[in-house]
Coordinates of C-alpha atoms and ligand atoms in Angstrom, one line a residue:
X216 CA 0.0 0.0 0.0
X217 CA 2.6 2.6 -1.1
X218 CA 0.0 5.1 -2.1
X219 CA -1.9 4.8 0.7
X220 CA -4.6 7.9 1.0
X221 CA -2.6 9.5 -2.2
X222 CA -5.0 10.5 -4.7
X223 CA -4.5 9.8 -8.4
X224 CA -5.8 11.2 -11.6
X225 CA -5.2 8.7 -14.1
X226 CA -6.2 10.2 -18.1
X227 CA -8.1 7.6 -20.7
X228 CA -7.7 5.4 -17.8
X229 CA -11.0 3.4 -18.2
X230 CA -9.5 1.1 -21.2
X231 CA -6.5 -0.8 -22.0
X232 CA -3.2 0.3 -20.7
X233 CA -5.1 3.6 -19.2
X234 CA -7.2 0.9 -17.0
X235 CA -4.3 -1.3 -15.9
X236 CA -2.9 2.0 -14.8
X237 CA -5.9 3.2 -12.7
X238 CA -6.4 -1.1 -11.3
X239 CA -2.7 -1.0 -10.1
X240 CA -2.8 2.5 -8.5
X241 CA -5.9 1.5 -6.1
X242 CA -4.1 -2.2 -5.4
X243 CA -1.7 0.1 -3.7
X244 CA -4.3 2.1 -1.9
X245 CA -4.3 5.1 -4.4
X246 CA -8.0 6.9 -4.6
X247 CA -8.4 6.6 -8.3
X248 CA -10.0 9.9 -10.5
X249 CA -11.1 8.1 -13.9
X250 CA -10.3 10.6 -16.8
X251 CA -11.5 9.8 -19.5
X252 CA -13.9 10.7 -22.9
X253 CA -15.1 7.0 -23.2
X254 CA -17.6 7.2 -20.1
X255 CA -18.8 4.1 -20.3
X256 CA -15.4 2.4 -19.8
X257 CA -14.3 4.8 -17.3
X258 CA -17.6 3.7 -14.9
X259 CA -16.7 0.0 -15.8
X260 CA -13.0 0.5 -14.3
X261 CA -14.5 2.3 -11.3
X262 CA -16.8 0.0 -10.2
X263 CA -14.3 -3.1 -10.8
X264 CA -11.9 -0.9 -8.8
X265 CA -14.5 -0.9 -5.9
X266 CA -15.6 -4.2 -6.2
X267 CA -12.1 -5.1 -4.9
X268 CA -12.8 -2.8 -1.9
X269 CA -11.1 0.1 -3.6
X270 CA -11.9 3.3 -3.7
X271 CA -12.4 5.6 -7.5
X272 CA -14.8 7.8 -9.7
X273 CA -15.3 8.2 -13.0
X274 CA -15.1 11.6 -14.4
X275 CA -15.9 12.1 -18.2
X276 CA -13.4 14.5 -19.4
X277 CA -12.1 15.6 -22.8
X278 CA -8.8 16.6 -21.9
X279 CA -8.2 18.8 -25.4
X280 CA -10.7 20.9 -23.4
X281 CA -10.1 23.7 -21.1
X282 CA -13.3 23.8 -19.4
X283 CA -13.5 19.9 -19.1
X284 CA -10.3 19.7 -17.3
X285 CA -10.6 21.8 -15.0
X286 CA -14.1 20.8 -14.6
X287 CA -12.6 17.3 -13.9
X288 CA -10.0 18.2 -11.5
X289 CA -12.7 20.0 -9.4
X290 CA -14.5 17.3 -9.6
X291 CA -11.4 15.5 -8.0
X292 CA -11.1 17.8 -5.0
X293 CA -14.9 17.7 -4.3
X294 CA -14.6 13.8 -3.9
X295 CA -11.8 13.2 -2.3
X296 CA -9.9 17.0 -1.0
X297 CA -6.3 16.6 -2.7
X298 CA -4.9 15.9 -5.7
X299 CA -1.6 14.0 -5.6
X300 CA -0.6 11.9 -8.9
X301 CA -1.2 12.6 -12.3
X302 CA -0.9 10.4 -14.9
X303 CA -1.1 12.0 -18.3
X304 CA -2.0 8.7 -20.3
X305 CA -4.8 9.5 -22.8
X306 CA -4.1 10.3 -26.4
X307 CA -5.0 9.4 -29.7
X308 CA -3.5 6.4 -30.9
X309 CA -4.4 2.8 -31.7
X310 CA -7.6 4.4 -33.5
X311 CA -5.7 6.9 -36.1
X312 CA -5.6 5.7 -39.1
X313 CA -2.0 5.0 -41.0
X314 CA -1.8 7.6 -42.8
X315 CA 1.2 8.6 -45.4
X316 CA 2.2 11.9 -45.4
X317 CA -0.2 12.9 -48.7
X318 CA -3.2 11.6 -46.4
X319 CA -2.4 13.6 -43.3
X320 CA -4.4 16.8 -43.5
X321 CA -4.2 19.7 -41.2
X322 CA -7.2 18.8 -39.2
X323 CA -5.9 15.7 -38.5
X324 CA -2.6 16.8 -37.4
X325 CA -4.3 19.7 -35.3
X326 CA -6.4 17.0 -33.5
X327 CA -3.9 15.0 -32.4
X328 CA -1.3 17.7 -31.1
X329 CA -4.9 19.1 -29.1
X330 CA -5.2 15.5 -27.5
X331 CA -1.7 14.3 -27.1
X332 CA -0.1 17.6 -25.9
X333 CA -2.5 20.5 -25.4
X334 CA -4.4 17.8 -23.1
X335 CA -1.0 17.1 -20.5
X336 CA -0.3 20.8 -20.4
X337 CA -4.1 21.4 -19.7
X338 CA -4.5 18.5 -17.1
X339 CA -1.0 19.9 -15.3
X340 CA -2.1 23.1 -15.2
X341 CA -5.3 22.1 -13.3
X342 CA -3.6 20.1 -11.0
X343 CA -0.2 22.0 -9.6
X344 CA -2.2 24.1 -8.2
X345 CA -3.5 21.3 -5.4
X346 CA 0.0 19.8 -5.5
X347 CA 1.8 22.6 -4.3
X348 CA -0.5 23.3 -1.5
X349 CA 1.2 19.9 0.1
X350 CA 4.8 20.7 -1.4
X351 CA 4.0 17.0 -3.3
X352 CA 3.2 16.0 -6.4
X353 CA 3.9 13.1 -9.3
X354 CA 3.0 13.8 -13.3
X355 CA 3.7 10.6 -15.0
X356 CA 3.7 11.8 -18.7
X357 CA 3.0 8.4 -21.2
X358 CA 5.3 8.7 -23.9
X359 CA 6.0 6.2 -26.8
X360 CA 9.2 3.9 -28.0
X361 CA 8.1 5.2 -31.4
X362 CA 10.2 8.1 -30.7
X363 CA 13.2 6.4 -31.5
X364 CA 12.9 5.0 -35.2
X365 CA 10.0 7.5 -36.0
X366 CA 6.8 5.9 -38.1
X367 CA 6.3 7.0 -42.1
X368 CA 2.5 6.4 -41.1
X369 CA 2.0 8.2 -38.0
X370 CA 4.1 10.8 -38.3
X371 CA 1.9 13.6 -36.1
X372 CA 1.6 11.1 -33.4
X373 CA 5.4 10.3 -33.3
X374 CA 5.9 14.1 -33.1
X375 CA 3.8 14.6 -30.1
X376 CA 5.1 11.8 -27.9
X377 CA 8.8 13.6 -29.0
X378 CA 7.1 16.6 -27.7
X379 CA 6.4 14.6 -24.5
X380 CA 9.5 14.1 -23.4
X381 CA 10.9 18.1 -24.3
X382 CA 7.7 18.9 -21.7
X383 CA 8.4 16.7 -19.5
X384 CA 12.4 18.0 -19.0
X385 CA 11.0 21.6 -19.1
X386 CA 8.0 21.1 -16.2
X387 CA 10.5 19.4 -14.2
X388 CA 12.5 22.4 -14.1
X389 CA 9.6 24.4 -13.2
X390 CA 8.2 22.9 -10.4
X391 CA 11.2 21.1 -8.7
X392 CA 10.9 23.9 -6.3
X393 CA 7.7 22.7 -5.2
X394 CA 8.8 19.0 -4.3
X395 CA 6.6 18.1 -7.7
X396 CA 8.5 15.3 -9.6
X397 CA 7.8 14.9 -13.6
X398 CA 8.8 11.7 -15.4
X399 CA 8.0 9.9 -18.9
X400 CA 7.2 6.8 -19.7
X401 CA 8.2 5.2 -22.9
X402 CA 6.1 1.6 -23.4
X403 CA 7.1 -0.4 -26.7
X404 CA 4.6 -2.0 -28.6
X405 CA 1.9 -3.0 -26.5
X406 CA -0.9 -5.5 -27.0
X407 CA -4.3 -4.5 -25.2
X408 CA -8.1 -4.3 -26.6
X409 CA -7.6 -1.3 -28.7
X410 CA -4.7 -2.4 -30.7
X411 CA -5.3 -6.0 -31.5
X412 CA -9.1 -4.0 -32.9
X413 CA -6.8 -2.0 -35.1
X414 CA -3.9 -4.3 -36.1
X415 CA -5.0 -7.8 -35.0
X416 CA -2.8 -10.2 -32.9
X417 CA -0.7 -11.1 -35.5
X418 CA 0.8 -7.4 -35.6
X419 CA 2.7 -8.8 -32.5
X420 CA 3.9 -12.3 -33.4
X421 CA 6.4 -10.9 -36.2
X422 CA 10.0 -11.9 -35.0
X423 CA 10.3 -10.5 -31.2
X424 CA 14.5 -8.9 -31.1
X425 CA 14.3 -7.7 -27.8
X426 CA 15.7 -8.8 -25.0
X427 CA 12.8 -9.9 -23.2
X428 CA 11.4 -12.1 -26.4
X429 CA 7.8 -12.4 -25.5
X430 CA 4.7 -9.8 -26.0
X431 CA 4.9 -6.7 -24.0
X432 CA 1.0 -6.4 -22.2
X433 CA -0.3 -3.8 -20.5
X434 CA 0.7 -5.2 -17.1
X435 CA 4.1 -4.8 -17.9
X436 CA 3.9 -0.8 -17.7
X437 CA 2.1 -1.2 -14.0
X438 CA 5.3 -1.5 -12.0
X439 CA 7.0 1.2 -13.2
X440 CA 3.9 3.7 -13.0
X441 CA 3.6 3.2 -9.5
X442 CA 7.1 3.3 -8.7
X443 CA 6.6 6.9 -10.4
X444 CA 4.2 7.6 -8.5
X445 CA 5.6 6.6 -5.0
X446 CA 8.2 8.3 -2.6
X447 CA 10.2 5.3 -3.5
X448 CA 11.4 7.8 -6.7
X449 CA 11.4 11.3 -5.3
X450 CA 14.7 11.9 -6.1
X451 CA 13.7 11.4 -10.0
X452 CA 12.5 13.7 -12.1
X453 CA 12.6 15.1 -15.9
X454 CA 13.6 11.1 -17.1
X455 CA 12.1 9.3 -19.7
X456 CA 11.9 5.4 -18.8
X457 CA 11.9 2.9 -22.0
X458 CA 9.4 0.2 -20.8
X459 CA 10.2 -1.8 -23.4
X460 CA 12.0 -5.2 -23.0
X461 CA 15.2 -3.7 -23.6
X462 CA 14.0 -3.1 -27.3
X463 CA 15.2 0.6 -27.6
X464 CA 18.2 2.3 -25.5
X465 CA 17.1 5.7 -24.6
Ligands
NAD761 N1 -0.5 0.4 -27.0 C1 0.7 0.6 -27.4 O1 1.4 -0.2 -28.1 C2 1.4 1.9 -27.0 C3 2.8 2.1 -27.2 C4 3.4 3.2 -26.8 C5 2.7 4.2 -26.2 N2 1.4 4.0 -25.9 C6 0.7 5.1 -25.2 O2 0.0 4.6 -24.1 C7 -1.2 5.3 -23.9 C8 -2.4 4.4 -23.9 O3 -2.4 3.6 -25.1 P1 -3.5 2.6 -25.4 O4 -3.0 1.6 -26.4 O5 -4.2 2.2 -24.1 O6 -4.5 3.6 -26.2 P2 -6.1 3.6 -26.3 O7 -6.4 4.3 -27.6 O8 -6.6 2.2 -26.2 O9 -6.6 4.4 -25.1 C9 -6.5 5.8 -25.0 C10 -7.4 6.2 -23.9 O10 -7.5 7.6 -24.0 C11 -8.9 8.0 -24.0 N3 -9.0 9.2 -24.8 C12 -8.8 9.5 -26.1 N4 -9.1 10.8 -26.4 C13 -9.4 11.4 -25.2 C14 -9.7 12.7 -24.8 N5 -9.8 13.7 -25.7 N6 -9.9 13.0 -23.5 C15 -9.9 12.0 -22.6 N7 -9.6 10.7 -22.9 C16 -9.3 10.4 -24.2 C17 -9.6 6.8 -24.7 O11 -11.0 6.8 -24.4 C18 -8.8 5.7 -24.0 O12 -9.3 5.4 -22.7 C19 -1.3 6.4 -25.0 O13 -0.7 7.6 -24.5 C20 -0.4 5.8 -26.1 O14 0.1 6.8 -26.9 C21 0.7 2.9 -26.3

């Protein structure tokens, strides 16, 4: 129970990796926030969270949106007084279509840069306010391994988890001063619900060069999350962790 009476905003944390996230954070005692556009999988977390005797809401938020975010991290310190963790994890991914460079238009890059960085910046804005009040905070920003190698076919994607990591180095220089640590997380390709929809299972049993040769799942992210997230790192901040099977070297 490292997290014990820590409260914990977890983003697009009602499916896939988002809801291993928010499952692992109340096993260690963590009050879970919900964040998430998909209401209906955000509920579904919460209750299994408090089935297991946990304790979590769901808060349907659209974190490309202002008023939404801030409307959710209210909502956050009306149910349970405090804000502690945040962990930025919702972003448009396994659902964007591969698109070349001739298919990308404008609206489609603008979307994804709203979601997958104008939503962190949002979220950590509403929330350092409530961390600094205790002089404690944790932003857990989910980055990708994609970074790397790049991707021909997601090319405005790859460019905002790049952008991840440049502000995650430049909030941890801004509020180090307020015991708030700021960290990335870089998973490799990981199977869950929403990518074997898009790619199917085989997308995963190609030839497996990492290290660790078997299928990274969304459990495999869990550890380090909450290690994030704990006292047991506050000496850590502005790093990006490759959770990856020892794929890439970052
Ligand atoms: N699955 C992988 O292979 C992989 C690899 C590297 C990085 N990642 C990153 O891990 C994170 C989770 O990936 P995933 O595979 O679970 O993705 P996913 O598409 O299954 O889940 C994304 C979550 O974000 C939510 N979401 C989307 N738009 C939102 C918005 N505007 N406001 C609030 N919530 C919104 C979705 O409802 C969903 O819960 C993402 O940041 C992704 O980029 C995933």
């Amino acid at each position: 129970m490292r997290l014990k009476d820590r409260v914990a905003i977890v983003t697009g944390g009602g499916i896939s990796i988002g809801r291993a996230y928010s499952l692992g954070l109340a096993r260690e005692g963590a009050k879970v926030v919900i964040a998430d556009i998909d209401a209906e999988g955000a509920a579904k977390t919460a209750a299994e969270i408090k089935a297991a005797g946990g304790e979590a809401i769901a808060v349907k938020t659209d974190v490309a949106n202002k008023a939404s975010v801030d409307a959710m991290a209210k909502a956050t310190v009306d149910a349970y007084g405090r804000i502690d963790v945040l962990v930025n994890n919702a972003a448009l991914f396994a659902k964007l279509p591969l698109h070349t460079l001739d298919e990308t238009d404008v609206e489609e890059w603008d979307r994804v840069m709203a979601v997958n960085l104008r939503g962190p910046f949002l979220c950590v804005k509403a929330v350092v306010p409530e961390m600094r009040k205790r002089k404690w905070g944790r932003i857990i920003n989910i980055s990708s391994s994609s970074i790397i190698c790049g991707n021909a076919k997601r090319i405005h994607y790859v460019t905002s988890k790049m952008g991840i990591i440049g502000f995650t180095r430049s909030l941890a220089a801004a509020v180090g001063d307020d015991n708030i640590c700021v960290n990335s997380i870089m998973p490799g390709a990981t199977m869950d619900d929403s990518t074997i929809e898009a790619y199917g299972k085989e997308w995963y049993q190609g030839p497996l060069t990492r290290p660790i040769k078997r299928i990274q799942v969304p459990e495999d992210l869990v550890g380090t999350v909450l290690f994030l997230s704990s006292d047991d790192s506050s000496f850590i901040t502005g790093q990006a962790i490759c959770v990856d099977g020892g794929e890439f070297k970052y």
